[in-house]
XYZ file of C-alpha atoms in Angstrom:
271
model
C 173.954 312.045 185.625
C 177.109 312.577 184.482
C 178.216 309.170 184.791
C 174.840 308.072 182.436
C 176.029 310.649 179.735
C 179.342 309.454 179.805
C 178.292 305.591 179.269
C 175.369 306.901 176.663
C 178.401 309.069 174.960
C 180.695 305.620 174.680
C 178.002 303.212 173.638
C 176.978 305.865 170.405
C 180.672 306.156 169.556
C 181.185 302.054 169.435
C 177.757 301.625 167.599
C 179.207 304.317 165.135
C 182.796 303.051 164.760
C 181.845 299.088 164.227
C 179.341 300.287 161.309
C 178.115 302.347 158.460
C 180.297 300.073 156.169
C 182.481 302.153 153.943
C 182.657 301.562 150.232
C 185.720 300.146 150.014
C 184.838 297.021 151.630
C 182.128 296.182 149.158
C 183.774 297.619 145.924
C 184.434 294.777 143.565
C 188.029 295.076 141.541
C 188.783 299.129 143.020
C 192.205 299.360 141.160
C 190.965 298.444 138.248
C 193.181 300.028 135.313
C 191.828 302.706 133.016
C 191.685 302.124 129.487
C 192.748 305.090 127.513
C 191.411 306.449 124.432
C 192.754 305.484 120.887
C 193.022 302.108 118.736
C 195.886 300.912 120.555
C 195.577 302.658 124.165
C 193.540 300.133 126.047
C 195.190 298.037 128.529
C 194.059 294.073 128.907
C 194.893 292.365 131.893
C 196.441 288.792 130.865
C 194.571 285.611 131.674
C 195.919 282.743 134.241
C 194.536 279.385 132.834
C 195.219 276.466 133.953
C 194.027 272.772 132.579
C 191.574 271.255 134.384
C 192.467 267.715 135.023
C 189.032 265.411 135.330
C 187.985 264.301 139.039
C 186.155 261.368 140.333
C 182.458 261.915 139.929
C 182.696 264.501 136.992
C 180.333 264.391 134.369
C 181.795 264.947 130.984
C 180.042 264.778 127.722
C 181.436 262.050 125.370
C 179.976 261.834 121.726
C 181.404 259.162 119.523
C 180.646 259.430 115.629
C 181.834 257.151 112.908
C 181.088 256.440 109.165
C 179.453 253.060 109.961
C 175.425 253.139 110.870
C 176.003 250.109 112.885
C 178.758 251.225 114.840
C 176.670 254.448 115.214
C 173.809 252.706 116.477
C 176.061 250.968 119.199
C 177.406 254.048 120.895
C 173.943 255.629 119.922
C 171.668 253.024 121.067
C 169.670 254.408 123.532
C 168.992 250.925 125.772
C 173.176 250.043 125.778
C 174.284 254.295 126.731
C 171.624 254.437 129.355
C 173.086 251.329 131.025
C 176.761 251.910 130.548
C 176.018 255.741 131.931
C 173.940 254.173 134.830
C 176.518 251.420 135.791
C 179.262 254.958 135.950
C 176.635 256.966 137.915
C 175.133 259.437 135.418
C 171.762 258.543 136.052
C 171.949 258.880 139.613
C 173.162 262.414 139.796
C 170.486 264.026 138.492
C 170.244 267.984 137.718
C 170.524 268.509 133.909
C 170.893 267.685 131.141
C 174.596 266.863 130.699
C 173.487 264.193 133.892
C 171.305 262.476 131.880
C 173.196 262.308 128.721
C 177.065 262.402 129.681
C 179.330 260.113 131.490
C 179.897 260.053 135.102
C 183.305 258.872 136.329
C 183.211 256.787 139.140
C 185.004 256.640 142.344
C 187.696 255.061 140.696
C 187.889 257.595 138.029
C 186.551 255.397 135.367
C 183.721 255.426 132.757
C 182.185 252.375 130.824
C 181.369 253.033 127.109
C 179.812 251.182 124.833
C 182.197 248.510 122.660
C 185.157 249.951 124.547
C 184.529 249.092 128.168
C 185.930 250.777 131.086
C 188.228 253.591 130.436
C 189.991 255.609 133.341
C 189.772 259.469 132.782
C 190.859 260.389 135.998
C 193.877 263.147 136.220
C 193.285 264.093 132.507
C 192.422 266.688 130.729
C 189.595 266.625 128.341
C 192.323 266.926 125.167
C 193.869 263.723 126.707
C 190.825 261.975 127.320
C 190.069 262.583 123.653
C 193.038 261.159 122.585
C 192.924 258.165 124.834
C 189.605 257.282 123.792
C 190.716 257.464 120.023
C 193.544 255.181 120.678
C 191.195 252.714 122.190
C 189.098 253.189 119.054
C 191.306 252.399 116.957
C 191.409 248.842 118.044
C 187.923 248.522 116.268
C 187.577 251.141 113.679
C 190.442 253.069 111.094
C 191.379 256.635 112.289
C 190.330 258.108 109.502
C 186.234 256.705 110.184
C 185.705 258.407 113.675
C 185.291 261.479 115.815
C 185.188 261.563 118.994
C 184.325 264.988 121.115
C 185.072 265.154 125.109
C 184.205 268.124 127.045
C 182.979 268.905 130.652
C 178.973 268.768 131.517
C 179.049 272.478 132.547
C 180.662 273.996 135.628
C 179.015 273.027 139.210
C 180.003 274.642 142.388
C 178.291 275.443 145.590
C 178.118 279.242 146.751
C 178.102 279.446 150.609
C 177.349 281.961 153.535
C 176.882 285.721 152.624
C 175.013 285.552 149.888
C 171.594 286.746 148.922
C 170.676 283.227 147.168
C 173.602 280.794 148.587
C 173.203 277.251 146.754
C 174.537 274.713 144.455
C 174.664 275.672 140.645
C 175.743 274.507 137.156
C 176.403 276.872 134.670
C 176.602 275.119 131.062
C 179.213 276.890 130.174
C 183.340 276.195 129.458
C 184.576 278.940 131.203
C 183.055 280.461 134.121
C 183.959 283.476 135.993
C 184.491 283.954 139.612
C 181.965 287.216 138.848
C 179.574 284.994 136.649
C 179.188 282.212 139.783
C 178.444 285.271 142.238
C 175.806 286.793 140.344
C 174.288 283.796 139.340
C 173.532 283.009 143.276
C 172.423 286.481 143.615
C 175.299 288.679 144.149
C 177.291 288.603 147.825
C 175.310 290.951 150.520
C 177.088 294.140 151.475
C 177.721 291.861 154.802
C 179.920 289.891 153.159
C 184.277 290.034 153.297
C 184.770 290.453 149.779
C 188.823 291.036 150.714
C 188.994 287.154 152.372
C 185.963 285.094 150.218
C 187.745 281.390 150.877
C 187.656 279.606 148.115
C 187.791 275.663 148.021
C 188.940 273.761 145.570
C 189.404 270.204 144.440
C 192.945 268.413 143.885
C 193.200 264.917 142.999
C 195.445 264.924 146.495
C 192.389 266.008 148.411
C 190.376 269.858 148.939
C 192.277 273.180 149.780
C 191.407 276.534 150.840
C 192.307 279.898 148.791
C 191.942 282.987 150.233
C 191.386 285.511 147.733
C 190.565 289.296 147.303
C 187.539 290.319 145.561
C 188.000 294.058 146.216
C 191.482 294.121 143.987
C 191.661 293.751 140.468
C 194.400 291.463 140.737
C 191.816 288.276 140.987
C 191.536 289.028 137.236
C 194.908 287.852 136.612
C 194.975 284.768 139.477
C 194.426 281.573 138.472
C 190.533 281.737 140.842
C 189.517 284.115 138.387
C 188.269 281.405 136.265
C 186.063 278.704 138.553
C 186.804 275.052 138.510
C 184.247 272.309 138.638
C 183.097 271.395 142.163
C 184.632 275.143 143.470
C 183.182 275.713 146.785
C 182.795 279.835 147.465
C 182.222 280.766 151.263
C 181.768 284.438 151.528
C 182.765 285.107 155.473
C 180.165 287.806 157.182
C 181.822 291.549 158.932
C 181.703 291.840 162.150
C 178.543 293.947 162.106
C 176.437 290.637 161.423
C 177.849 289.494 164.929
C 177.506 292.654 166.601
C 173.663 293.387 164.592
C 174.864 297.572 164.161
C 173.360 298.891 160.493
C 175.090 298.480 156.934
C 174.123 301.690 155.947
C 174.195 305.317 157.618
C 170.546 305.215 158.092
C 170.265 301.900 159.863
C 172.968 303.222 161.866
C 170.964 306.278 162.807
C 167.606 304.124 163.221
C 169.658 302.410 166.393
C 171.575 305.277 167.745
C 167.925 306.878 168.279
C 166.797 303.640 169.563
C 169.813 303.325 171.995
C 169.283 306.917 173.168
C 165.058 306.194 173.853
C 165.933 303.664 175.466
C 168.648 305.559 177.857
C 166.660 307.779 178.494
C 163.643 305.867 179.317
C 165.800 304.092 181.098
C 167.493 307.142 183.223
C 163.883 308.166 183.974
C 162.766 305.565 185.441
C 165.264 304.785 188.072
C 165.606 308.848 188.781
């Protein structure tokens, strides 16, 4: 008997220490800073920015306007952009609506436009594909008779493992959040390691992994605060998914009174 109670009193204490998850392991941003009261009290926290540099299969919107209704009808024409934007992939994506009307680079980092012909984007930023397109412009038409606009078709990434609607998503926005892409795929469950959420990013050398901290405030200042197109976001589970102990103090209780039935039950039987 005393042997049972001794095995009963060791498997409650490891069912008990491996879970009720505490809050700090599913606070986002704990150390937040504290604003203080009065016009010039409250304390920002800087922004890390960095340029994005365009990728191989990025879509970016590219819209072309001049003083000429001819020239306008070229780059406007809907026959001669649906086959440039099909012959650079845009067509074949799919998704929304920046895939049907923007430019898809290929795998060589290149987009064909109407008049212009193939020009390579790749490892620029959407102010130097602006200019670069102008220049090439500039061969047909005076400076002073066009406009040209480049910018990204929205922000895709994929949001992976603990998460209550895990996916791929576009956001049509410039700037996205780390916070905006989470709660856009649902929020992370309280399962998930918010301290070591790997994120994966894309380099024109090739993918790498970022661990980062969710739980810190400090992401708010890192240059992962803001997500890049094609950002991959794995959220890692605890080790209560492997061991299947509750989240909370009542699921927690629900199995220690399960464990103990089933002792006992158990002890009964065999007595």
């Amino acid at each position: 008997m005393d042997h049972f109670k001794n095995l009963l009193l060791l498997t409650l204490i490891a069912i008990t220490f491996f879970s009720c998850i505490s809050n700090q392991k599913v606070t986002y941003m704990q150390d937040l800073p504290q604003g203080q009261m009065g016009a010039n009290g409250d304390k920002y926290i800087p922004y890390n920015i960095e340029d994005y540099l365009l990728m191989n299969n990025d879509v970016v919107d590219i819209s072309i306007r001049t003083t000429s209704p001819e020239i306008n009808m070229i780059f406007n024409d809907p026959t001669a952009v649906a086959q440039s934007r099909m012959a650079s992939g845009g067509l074949l994506s799919g998704g929304d609506v920046f895939f049907l009307q923007g430019y898809s680079l290929d795998d060589n980092g290149k987009v064909e436009l109407p008049m212009i012909g193939e020009v390579t984007l790749v490892g620029l930023t959407t102010k130097q594909a602006k200019a670069l397109i102008e220049d090439k412009l500039k061969q047909y038409i005076s400076e002073d008779d066009f406009f040209v606009r480049v910018r990204l078709g929205g922000v895709r990434y994929s949001a992976l493992g603990e998460f209550n609607r895990p996916g791929k998503y576009t956001l049509l926005q410039n700037r996205v959040t780390i916070f905006e892409a989470i709660a856009n795929a649902g929020d992370m469950t309280v399962l998930a390691k918010k301290d070591k959420v790997h994120l994966i990013r894309q380099y024109p050398e090739g993918s790498k992994t970022h661990i980062i901290n969710l739980n810190s405030a400090a992401i708010m200042n890192s240059e992962f605060y803001f997500l890049k197109p094609n950002d991959l976001i794995y959220a890692e589970p605890m080790k209560v998914r492997e061991l299947g102990t509750g989240a909370t103090f009542i699921q927690t209780f629900q199995l220690l009174v399960s464990v103990v039935s089933i002792g006992l039950l158990v002890y009964t039987a065999t007595n």
